[in-house]
Coordinates of N, CA, C and O in Angstrom, one line a residue:
X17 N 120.1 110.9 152.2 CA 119.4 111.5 153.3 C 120.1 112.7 153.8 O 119.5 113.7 154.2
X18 N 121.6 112.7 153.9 CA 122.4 114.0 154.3 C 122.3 114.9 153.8 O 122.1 115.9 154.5
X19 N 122.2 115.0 152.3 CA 122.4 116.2 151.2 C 121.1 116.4 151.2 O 120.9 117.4 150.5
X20 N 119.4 115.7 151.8 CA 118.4 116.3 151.6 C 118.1 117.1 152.8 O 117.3 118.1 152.7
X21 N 118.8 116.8 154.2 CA 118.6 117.7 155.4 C 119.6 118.8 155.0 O 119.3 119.9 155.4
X22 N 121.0 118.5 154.0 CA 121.2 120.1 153.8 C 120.7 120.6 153.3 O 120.7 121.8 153.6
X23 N 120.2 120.4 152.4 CA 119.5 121.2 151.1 C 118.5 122.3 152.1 O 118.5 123.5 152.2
X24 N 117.2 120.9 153.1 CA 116.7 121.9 154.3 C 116.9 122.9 154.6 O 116.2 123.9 154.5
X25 N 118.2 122.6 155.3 CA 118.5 123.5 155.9 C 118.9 124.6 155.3 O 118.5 125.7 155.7
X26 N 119.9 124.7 154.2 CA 119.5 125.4 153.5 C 119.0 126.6 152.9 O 119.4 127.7 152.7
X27 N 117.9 125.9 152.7 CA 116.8 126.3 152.1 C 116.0 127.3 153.5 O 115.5 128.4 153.1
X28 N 115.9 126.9 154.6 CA 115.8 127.7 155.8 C 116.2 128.6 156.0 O 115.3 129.4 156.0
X29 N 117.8 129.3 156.1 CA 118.5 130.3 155.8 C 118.1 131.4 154.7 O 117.9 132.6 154.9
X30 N 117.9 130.8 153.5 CA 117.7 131.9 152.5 C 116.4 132.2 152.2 O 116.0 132.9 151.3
X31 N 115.3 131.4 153.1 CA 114.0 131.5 152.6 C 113.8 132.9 153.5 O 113.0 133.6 153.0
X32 N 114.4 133.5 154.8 CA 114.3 134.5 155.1 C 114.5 135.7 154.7 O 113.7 136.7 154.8
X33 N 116.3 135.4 154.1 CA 116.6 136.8 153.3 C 116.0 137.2 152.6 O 116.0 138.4 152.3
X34 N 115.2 136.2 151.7 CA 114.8 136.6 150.4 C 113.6 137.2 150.3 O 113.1 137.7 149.4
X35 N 112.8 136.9 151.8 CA 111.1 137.4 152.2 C 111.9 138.7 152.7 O 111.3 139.3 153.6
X36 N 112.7 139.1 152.4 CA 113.5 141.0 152.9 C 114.2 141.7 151.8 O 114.8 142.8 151.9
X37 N 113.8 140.9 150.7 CA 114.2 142.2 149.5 C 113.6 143.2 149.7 O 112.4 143.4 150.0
X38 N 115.1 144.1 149.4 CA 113.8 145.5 149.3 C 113.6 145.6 147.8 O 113.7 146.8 147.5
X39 N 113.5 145.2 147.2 CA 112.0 144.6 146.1 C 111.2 144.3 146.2 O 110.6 143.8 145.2
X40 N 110.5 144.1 147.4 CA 109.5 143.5 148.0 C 108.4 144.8 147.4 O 108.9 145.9 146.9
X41 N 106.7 144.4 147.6 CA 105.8 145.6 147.6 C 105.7 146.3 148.5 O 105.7 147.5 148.3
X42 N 105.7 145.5 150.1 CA 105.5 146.0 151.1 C 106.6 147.0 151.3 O 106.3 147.9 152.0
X43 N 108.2 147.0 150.8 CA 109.3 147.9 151.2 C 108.8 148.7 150.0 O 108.5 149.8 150.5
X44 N 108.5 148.6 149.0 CA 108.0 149.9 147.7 C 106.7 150.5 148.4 O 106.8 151.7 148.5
X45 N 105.9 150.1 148.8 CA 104.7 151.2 149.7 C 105.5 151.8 150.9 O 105.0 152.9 151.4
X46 N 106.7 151.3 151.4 CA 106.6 151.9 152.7 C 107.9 153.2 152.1 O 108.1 154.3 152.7
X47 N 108.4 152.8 151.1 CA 109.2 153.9 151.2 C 108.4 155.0 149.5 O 109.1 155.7 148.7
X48 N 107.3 154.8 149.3 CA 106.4 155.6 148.9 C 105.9 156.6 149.7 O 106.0 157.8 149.4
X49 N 105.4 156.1 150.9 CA 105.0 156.6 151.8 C 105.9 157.7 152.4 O 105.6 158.9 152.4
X50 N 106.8 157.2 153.1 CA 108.1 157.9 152.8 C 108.3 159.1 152.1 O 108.6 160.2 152.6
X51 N 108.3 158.8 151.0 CA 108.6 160.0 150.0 C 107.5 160.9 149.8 O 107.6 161.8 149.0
X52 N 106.4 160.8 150.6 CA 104.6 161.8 150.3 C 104.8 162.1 151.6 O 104.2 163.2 151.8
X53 N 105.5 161.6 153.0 CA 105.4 162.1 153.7 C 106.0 163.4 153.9 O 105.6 164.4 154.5
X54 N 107.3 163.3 153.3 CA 108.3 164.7 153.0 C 108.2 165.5 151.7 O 108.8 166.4 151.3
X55 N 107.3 165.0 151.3 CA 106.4 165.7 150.1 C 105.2 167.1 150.8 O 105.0 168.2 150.5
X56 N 104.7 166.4 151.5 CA 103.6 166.7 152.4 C 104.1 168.0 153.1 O 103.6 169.0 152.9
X57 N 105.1 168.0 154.1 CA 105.6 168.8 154.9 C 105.8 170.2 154.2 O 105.3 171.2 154.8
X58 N 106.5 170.2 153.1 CA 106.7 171.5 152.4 C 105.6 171.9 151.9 O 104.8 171.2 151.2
X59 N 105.4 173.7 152.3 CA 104.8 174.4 152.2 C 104.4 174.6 150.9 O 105.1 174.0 150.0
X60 N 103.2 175.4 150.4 CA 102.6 175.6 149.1 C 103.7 176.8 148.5 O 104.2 177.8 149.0
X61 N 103.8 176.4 147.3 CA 105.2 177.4 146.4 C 104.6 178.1 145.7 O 103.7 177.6 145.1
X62 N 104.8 179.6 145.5 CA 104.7 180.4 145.8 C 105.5 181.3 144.5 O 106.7 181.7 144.5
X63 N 104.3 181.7 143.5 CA 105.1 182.3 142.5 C 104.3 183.8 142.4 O 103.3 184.2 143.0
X64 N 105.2 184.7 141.2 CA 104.5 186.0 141.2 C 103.4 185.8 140.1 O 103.2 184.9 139.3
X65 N 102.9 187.1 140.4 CA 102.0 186.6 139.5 C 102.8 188.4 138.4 O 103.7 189.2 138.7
X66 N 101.8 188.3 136.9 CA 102.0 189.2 136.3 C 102.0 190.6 136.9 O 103.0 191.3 136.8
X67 N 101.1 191.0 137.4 CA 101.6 192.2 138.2 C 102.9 192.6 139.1 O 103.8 193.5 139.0
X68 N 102.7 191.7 139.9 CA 103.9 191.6 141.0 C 105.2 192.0 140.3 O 106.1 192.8 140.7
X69 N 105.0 190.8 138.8 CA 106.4 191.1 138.4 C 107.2 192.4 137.6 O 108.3 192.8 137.5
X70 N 105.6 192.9 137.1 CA 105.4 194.5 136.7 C 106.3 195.3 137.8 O 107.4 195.9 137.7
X71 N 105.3 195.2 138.9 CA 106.0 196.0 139.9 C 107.4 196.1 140.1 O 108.0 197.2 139.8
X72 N 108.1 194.5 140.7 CA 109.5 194.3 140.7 C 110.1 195.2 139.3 O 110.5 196.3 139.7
X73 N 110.3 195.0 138.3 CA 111.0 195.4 137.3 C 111.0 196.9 137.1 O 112.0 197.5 136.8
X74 N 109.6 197.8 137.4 CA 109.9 198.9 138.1 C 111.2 199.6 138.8 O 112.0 200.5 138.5
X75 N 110.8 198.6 139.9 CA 111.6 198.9 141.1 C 113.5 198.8 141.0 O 114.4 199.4 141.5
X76 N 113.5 197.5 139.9 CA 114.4 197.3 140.2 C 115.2 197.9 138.5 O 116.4 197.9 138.2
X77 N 114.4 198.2 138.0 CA 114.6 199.7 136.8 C 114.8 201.1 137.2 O 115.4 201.9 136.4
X78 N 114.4 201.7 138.7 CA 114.6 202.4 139.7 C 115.9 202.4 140.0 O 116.6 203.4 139.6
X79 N 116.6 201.3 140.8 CA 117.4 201.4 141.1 C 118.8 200.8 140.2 O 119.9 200.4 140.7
X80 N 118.5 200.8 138.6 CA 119.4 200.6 137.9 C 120.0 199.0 137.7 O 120.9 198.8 136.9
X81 N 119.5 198.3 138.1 CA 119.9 196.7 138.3 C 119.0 196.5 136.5 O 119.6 196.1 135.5
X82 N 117.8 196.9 136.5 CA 117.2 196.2 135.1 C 117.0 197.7 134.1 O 116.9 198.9 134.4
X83 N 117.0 197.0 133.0 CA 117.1 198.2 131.9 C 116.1 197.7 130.7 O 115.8 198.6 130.0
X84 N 115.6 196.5 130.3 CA 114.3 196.6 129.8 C 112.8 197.2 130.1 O 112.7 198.1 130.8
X85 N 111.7 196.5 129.4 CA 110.5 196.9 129.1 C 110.0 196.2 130.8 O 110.5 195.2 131.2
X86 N 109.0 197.0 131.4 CA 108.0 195.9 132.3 C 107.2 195.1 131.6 O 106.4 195.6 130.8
X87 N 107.3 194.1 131.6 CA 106.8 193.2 130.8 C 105.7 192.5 131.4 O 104.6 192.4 130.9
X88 N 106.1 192.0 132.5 CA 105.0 191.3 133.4 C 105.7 190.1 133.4 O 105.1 189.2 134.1
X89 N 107.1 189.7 132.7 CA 107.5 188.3 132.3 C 108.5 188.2 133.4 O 108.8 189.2 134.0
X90 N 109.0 187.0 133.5 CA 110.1 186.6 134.6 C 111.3 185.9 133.3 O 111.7 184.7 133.2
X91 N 111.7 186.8 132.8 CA 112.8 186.2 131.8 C 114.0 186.4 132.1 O 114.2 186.9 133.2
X92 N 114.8 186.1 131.5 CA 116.4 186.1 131.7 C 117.0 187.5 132.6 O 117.5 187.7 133.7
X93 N 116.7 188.4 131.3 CA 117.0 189.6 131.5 C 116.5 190.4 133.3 O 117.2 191.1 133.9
X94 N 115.2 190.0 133.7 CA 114.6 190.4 135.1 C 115.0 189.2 136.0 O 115.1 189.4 137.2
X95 N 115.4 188.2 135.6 CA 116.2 187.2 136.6 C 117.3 187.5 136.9 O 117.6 187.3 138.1
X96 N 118.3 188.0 135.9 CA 119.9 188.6 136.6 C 119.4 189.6 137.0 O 119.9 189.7 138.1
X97 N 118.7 190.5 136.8 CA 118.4 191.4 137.6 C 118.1 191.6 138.9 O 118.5 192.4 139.7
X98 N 117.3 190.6 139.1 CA 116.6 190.2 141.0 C 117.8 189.6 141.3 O 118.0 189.4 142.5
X99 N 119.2 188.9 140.2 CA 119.7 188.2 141.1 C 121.0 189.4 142.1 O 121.4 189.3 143.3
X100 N 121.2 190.1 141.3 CA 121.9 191.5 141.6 C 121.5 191.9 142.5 O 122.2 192.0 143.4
X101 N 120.1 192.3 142.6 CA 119.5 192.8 143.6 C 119.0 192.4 144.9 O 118.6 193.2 145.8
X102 N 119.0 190.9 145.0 CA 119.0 190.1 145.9 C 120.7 190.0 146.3 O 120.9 189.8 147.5
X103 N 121.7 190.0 145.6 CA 123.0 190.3 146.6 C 123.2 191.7 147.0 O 123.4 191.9 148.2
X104 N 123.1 192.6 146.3 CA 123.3 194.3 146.8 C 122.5 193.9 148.3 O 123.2 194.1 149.3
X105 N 121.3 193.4 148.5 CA 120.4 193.6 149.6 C 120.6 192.8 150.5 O 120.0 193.0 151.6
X106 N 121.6 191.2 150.4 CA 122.1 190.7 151.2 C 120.8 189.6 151.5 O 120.8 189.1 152.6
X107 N 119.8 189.4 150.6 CA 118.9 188.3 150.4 C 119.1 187.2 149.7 O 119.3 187.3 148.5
X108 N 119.1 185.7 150.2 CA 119.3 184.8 149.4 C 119.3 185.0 147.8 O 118.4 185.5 147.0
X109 N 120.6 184.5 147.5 CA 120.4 185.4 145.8 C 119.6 184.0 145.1 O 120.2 182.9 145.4
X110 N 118.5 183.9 144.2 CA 117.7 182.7 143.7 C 117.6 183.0 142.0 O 117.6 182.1 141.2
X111 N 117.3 184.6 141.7 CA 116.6 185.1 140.7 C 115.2 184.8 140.4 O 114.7 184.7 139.2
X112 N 114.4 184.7 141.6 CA 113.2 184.8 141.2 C 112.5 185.6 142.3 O 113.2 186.0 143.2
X113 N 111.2 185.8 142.3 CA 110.8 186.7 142.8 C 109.8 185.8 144.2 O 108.6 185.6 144.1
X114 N 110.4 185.6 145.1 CA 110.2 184.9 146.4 C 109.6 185.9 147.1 O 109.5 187.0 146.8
X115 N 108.9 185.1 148.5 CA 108.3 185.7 149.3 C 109.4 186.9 149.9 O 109.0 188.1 149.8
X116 N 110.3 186.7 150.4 CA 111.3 187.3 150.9 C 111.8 189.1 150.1 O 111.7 190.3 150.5
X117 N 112.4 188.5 148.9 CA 112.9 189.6 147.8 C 110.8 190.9 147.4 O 110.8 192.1 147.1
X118 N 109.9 190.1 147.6 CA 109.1 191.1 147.4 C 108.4 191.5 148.5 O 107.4 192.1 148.4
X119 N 108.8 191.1 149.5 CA 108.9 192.3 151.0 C 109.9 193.4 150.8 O 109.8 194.6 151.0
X120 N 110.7 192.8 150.5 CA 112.2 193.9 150.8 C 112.0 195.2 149.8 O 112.2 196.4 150.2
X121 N 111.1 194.8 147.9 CA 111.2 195.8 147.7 C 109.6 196.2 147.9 O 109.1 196.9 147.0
X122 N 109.1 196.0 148.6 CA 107.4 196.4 149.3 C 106.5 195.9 148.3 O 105.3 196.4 148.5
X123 N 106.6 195.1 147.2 CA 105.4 194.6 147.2 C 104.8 193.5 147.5 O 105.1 192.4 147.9
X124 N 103.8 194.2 147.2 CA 102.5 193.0 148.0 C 102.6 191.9 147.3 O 103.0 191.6 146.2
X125 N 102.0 190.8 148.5 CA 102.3 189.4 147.8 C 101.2 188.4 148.6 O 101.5 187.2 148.5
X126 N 100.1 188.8 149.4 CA 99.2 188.0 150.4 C 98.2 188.4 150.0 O 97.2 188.0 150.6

């Protein structure tokens, strides 16, 4: 009769923790949710398109940072290049062609 009220009891204690894994579905939806809510918040991303990047490579063939073809491509060679030219200009250096870096060198992007 002792060892079956412990067992009880027991059995009382851990029937809680174990309704609190977070293995549970209810903790996997909530921290789903979670994760779409801060998914959600960030803004729409935001790339060049072929012209734009025409333009940039121009510009930035202008001012001696790039020395290939305009291509319209965002390759190696036009990525060190924006990335140069995003430090000369004191703009987040990223190597790609961001809202920011295609104000600075005026093109259009809206």
């Amino acid at each position: 009769m002792k060892k079956t009220l412990t067992l009880f009891a027991l059995l009382l204690l851990v029937a809680p923790a174990a309704a609190q894994n977070s293995n549970s579905p209810t903790s996997a939806a909530s921290a789903a949710a979670n994760s779409n809510a801060k998914t959600a918040r960030r803004g729409p991303i935001f790339r060049a398109n072929k012209e734009q990047i025409k333009q940039a490579q121009a510009l930035l063939k202008q001012r001696n940072h790039y020395a290939g073809e305009q291509t319209g491509k965002l390759d190696d060679t036009t990525r060190e290049a924006l990335r140069k030219y995003q430090q000369a200009e004191g703009i987040k250096v990223t190597g790609t062609l961001n809202a920011a870096t295609l104000e600075r060198i005026y093109v259009t992007w809206n």
